[in-house]
Short mmCIF file of C-alpha atoms (C1' of nucleotides) in Angstrom, two decimals:
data_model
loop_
_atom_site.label_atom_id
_atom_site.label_comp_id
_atom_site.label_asym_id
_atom_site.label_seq_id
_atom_site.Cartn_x
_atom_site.Cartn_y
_atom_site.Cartn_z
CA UNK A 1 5.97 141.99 116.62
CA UNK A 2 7.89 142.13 113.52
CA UNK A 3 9.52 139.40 111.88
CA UNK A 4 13.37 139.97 112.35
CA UNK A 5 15.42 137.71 109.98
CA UNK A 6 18.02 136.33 112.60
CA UNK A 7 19.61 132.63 111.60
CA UNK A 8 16.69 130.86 112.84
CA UNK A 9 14.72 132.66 110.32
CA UNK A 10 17.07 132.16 107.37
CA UNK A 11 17.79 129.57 107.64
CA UNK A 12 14.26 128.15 107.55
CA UNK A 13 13.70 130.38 104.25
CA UNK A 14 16.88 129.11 103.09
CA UNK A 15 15.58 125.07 103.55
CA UNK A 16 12.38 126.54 102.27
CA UNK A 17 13.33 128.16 99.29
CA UNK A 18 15.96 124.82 98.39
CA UNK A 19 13.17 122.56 98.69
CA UNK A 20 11.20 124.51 96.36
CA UNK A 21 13.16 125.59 93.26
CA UNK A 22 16.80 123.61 93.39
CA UNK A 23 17.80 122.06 90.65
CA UNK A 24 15.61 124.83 87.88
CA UNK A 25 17.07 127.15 85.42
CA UNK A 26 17.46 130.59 85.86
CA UNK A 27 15.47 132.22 82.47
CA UNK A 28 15.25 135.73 82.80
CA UNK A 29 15.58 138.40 85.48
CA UNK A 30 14.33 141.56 86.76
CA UNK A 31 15.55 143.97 88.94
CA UNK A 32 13.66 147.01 89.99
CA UNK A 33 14.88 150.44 89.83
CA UNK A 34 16.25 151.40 92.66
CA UNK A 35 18.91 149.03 92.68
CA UNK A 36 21.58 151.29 94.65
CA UNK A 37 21.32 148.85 97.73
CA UNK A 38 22.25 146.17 95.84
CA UNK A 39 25.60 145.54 95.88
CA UNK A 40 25.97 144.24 92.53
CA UNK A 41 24.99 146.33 89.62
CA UNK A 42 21.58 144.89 88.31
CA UNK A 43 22.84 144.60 84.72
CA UNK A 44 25.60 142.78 85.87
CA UNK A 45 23.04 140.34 87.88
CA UNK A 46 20.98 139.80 84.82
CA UNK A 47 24.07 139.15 82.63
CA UNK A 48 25.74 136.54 84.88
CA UNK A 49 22.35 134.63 86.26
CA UNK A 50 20.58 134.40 82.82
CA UNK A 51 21.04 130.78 82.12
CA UNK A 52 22.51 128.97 85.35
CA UNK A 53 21.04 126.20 86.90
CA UNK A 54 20.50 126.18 90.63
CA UNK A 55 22.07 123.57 92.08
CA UNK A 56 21.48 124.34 95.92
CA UNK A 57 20.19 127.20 98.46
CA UNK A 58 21.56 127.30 102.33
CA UNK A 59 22.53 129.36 104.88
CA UNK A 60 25.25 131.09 105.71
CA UNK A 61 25.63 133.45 108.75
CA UNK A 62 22.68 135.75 107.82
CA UNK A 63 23.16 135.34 103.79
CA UNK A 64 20.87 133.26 101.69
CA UNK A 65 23.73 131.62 99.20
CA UNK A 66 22.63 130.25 96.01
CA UNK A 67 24.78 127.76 94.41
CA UNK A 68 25.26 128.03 90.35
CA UNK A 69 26.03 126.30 87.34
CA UNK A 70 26.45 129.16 84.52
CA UNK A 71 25.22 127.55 81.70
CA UNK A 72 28.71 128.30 79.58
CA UNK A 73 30.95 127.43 81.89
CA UNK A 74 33.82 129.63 82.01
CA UNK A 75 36.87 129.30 84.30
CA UNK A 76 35.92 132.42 86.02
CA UNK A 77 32.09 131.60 86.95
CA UNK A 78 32.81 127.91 87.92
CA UNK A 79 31.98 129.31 91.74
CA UNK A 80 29.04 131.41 90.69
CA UNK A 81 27.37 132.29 93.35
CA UNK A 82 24.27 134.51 94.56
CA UNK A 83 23.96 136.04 98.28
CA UNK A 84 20.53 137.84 99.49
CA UNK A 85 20.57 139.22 102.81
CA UNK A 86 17.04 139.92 104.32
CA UNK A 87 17.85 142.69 106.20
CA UNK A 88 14.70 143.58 108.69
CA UNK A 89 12.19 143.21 106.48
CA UNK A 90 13.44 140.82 103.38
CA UNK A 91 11.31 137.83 101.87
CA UNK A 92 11.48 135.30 99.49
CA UNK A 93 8.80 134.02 97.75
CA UNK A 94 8.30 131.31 95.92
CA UNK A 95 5.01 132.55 93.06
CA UNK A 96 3.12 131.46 90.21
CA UNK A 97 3.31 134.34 87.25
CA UNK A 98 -0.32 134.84 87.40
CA UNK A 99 -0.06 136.03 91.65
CA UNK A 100 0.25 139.97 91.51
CA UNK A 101 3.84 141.17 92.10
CA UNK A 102 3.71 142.44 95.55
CA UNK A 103 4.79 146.50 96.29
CA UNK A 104 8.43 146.71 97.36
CA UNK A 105 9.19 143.75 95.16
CA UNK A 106 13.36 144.43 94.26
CA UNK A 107 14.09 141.31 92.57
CA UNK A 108 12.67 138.35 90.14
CA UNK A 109 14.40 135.25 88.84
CA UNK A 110 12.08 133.78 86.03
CA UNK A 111 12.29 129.85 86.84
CA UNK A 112 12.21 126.99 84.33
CA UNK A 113 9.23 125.89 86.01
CA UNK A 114 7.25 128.68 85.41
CA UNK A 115 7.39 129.73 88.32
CA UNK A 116 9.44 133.42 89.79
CA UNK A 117 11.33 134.04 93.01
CA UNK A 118 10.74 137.22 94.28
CA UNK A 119 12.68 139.33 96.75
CA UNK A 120 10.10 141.84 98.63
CA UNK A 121 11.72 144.13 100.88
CA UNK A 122 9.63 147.14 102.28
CA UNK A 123 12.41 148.59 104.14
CA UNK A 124 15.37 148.09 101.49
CA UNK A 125 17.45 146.93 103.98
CA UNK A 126 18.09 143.85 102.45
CA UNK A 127 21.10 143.17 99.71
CA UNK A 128 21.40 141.19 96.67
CA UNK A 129 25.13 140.42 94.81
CA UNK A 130 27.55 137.77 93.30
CA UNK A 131 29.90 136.49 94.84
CA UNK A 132 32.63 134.48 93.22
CA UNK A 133 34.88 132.63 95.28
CA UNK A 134 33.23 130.42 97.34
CA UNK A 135 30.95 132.71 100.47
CA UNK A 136 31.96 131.44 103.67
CA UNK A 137 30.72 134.66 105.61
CA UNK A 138 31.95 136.53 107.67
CA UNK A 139 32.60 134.54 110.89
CA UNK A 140 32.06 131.81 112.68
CA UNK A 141 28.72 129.78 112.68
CA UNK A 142 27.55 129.43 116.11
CA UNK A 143 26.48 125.72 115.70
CA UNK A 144 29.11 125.06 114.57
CA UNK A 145 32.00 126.60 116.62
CA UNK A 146 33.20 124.33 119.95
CA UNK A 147 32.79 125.79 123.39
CA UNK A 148 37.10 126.43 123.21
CA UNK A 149 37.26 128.51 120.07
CA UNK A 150 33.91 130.46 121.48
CA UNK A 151 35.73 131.66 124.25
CA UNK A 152 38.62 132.49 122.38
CA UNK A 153 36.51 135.02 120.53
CA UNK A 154 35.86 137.45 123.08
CA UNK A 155 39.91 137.36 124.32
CA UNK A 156 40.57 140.68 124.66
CA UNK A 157 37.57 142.54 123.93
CA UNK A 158 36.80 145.73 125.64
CA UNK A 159 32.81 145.64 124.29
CA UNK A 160 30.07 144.15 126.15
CA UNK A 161 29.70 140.97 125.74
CA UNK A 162 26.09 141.99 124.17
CA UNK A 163 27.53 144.31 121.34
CA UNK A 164 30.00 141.23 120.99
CA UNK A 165 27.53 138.79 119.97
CA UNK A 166 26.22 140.93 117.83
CA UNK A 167 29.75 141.48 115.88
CA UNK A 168 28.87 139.75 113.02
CA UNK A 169 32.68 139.31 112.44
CA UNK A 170 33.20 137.27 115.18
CA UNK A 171 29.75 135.12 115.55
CA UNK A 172 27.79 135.39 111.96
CA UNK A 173 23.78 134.92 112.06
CA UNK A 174 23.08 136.55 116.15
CA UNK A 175 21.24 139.14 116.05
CA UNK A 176 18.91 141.44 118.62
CA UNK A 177 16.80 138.26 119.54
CA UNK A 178 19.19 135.83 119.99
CA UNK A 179 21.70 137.83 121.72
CA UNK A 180 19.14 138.71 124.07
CA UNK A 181 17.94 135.42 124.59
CA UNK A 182 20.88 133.50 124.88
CA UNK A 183 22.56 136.17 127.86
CA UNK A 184 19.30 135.54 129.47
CA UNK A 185 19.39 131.88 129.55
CA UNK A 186 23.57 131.82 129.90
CA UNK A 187 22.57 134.03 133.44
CA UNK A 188 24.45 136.98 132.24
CA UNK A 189 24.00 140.82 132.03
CA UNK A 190 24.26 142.22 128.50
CA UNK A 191 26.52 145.40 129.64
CA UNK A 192 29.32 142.45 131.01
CA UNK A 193 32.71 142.98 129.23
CA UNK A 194 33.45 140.42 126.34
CA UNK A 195 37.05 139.28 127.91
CA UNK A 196 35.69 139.52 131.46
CA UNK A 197 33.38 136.06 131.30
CA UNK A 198 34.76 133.39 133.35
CA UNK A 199 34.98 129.90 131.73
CA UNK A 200 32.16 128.69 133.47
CA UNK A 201 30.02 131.59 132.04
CA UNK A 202 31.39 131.55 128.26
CA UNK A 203 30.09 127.82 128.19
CA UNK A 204 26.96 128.47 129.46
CA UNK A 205 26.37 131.39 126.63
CA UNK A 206 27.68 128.74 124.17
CA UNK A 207 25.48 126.50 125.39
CA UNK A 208 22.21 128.32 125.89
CA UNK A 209 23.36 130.22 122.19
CA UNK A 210 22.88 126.81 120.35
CA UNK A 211 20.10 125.63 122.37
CA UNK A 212 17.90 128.25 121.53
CA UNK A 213 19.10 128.46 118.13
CA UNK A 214 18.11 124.88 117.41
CA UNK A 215 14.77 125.24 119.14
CA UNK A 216 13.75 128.28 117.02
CA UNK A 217 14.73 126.54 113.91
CA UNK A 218 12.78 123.45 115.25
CA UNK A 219 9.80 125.84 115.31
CA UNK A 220 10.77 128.07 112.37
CA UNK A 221 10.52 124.14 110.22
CA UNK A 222 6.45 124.33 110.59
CA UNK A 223 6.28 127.94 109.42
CA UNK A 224 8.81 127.30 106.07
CA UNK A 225 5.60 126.77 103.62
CA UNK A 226 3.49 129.86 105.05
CA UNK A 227 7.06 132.24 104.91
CA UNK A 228 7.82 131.10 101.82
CA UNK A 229 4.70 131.08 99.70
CA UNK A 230 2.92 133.71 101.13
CA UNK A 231 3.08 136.59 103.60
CA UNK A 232 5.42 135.88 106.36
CA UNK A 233 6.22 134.39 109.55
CA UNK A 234 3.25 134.79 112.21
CA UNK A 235 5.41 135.38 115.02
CA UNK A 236 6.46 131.97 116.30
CA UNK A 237 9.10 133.73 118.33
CA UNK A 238 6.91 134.88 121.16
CA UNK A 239 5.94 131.73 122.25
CA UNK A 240 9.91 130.77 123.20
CA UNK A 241 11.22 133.91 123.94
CA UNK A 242 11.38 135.07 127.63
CA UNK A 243 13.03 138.64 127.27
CA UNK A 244 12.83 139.99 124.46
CA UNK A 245 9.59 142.74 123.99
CA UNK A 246 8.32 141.73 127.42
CA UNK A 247 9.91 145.19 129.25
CA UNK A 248 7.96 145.06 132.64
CA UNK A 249 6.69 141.98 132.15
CA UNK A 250 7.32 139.64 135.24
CA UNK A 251 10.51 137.10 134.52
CA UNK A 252 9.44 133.61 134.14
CA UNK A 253 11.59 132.20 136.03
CA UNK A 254 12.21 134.80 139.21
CA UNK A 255 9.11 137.17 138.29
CA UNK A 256 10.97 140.72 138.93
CA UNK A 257 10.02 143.49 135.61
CA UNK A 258 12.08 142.45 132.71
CA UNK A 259 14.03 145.64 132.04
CA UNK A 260 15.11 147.20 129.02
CA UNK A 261 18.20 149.56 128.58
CA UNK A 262 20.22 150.12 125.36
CA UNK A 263 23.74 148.83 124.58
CA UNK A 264 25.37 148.98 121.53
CA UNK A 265 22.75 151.20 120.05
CA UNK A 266 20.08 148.60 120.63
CA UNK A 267 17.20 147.64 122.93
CA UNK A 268 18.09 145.48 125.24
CA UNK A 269 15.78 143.31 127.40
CA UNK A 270 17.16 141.28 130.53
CA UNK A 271 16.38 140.35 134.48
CA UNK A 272 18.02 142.08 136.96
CA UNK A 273 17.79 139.52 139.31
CA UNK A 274 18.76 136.30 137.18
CA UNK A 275 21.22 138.00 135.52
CA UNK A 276 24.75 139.06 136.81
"C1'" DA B 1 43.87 147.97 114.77
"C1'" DT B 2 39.20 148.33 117.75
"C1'" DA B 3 35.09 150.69 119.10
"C1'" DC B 4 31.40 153.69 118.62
"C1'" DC B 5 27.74 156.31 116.30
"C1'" DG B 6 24.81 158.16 112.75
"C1'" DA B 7 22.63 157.12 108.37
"C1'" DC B 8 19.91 154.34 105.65
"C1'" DC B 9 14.58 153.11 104.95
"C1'" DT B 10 9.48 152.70 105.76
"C1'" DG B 11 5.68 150.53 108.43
"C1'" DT B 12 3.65 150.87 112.89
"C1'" DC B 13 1.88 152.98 116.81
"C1'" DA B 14 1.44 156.30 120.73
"C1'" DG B 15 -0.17 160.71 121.58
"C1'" DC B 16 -2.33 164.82 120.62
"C1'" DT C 1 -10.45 161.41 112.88
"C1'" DG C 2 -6.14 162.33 111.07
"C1'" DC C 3 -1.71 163.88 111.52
"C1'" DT C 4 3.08 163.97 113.46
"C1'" DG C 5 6.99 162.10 115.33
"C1'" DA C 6 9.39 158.51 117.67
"C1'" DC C 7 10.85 153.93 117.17
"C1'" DA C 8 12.31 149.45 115.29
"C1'" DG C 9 17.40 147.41 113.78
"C1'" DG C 10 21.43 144.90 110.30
"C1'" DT C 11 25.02 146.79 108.18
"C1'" DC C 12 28.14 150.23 106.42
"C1'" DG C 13 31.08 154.12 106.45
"C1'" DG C 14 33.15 157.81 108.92
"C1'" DT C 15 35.52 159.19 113.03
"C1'" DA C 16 37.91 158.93 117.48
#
DNA sequence: ATACCGACCTGTCAGC
DNA sequence: TGCTGACAGGTCGGTA
């Protein structure tokens, strides 16, 4: 079991990585060579974080946002900001100087403290960029959005409701997990057309899509320190989840083989039986 | 416009 | 034992 950054997981390396290092300067930078998945030139990076102040670090959909001050304030940086995305297999960590640099390690903001953040990222899935208007993501935040304007989201879609969930311009921060999870719980088949859920069933998925979004970050809150200042999350997720990676397992609540199929290019895990 | 699919990338693991 | 290949998936860009 890998750890997947969903918004669970960010959002506890967000709170993490806030409690640790709001509030220092940004001194220095370094960005490793291969910065073609970044989406912001790394020369530009250095040139515009080289000074600011971090004022804040939270969530947003699946981006880490870092709120700046720009140390000469100009009209045009007054919104500063800085977005990582994980990706699969993304971390921040919060290091002394003296702790070897890790392999895969993309990114480095030298802290006032004396102290670096470090972006690691095996798979270089994971993004770094500026962003200067104010990030508000790319949809809506599922803890946020009421039961009404959820079921307004899947009006008219032809997609399962799965591959809808996933749509990260609809409903930001879902991923494979929580999609998963949520249909199981909600008592509905993954392959079920978007515009096709009854009222009933679209407030159950909101429903059981909060619940176990709260309860992982409940659970993600006792792992921040270990994610953050050293190797990563030890897999909390398998003690809540009750689809996901158990293919032929016996349901927990009905005890027929979990199955797992593939829609919208990804596995899939749901109950036959408790699911329709 | 919406929907779908392959590419990206590398660590892990099953199977020989 | 050691190697090979399939697999994992968030997002993006190309295509239907």
């Amino acid at each position: 079991m890998r750890d997947m950054p969903e918004l669970p997981e960010v959002e506890t390396v967000a709170r993490g990585v806030h409690d640790r290092i709001h509030g220092e300067m940004i001194q220095g930078t370094w960005f490793s060579e291969k910065s073609e998945p970044f989406k912001t030139p790394a020369s530009e990076m250095e040139t515009a974080l080289t000074g600011c102040r971090i004022d804040a670090v939270r969530r947003v959909g699946k981006h880490i946002v870092f709120d700046l001050t720009p140390s000469a304030k100009t009209a045009e940086d007054v919104d500063l900001q800085w977005l990582v995305h994980l990706g699969m297999t993304g971390r921040l960590l919060v290091s002394d100087v003296d702790v070897p640099v890790p392999a895969h390690t993309h990114g480095i903001l030298q802290l006032s403290s004396g102290r670096e953040l470090r972006f690691v990222d095996a798979r270089r899935f994971g993004r770094m960029a500026l962003h200067r208007q104010g990030f508000s993501g790319t949809g809506r935040e599922p803890l946020e959005i009421t039961v009404k304007e959820f079921r307004e989201l899947f009006r008219g879609r032809k997609t399962s409701i799965k591959a809808a969930l996933l749509n990260q311009k609809l409903l930001h921060g879902v991923g494979n997990i929580y999609a998963d999870e949520s249909l199981f719980r909600a008592g509905i088949r993954p392959r079920r057309a978007a515009s096709r859920l009854t009222v009933k069933e679209s407030a159950r998925l909101h429903a059981s899509l909060q619940a176990v979004l709260k309860s992982a970050i409940a659970l993600g809150g006792s792992s921040v320190s270990d994610y953050v200042d050293a190797a990563g999350v030890r897999g909390f997720f398998q003690l809540k989840h009750r689809v996901y990676m158990r293919t032929g397992q016996p349901c927990l609540v009905c005890g027929s083989p979990i199955r797992r199929i593939l829609v919208a290019g990804r596995g899939t895990h749901y109950c036959n039986q408790c699911q329709r």
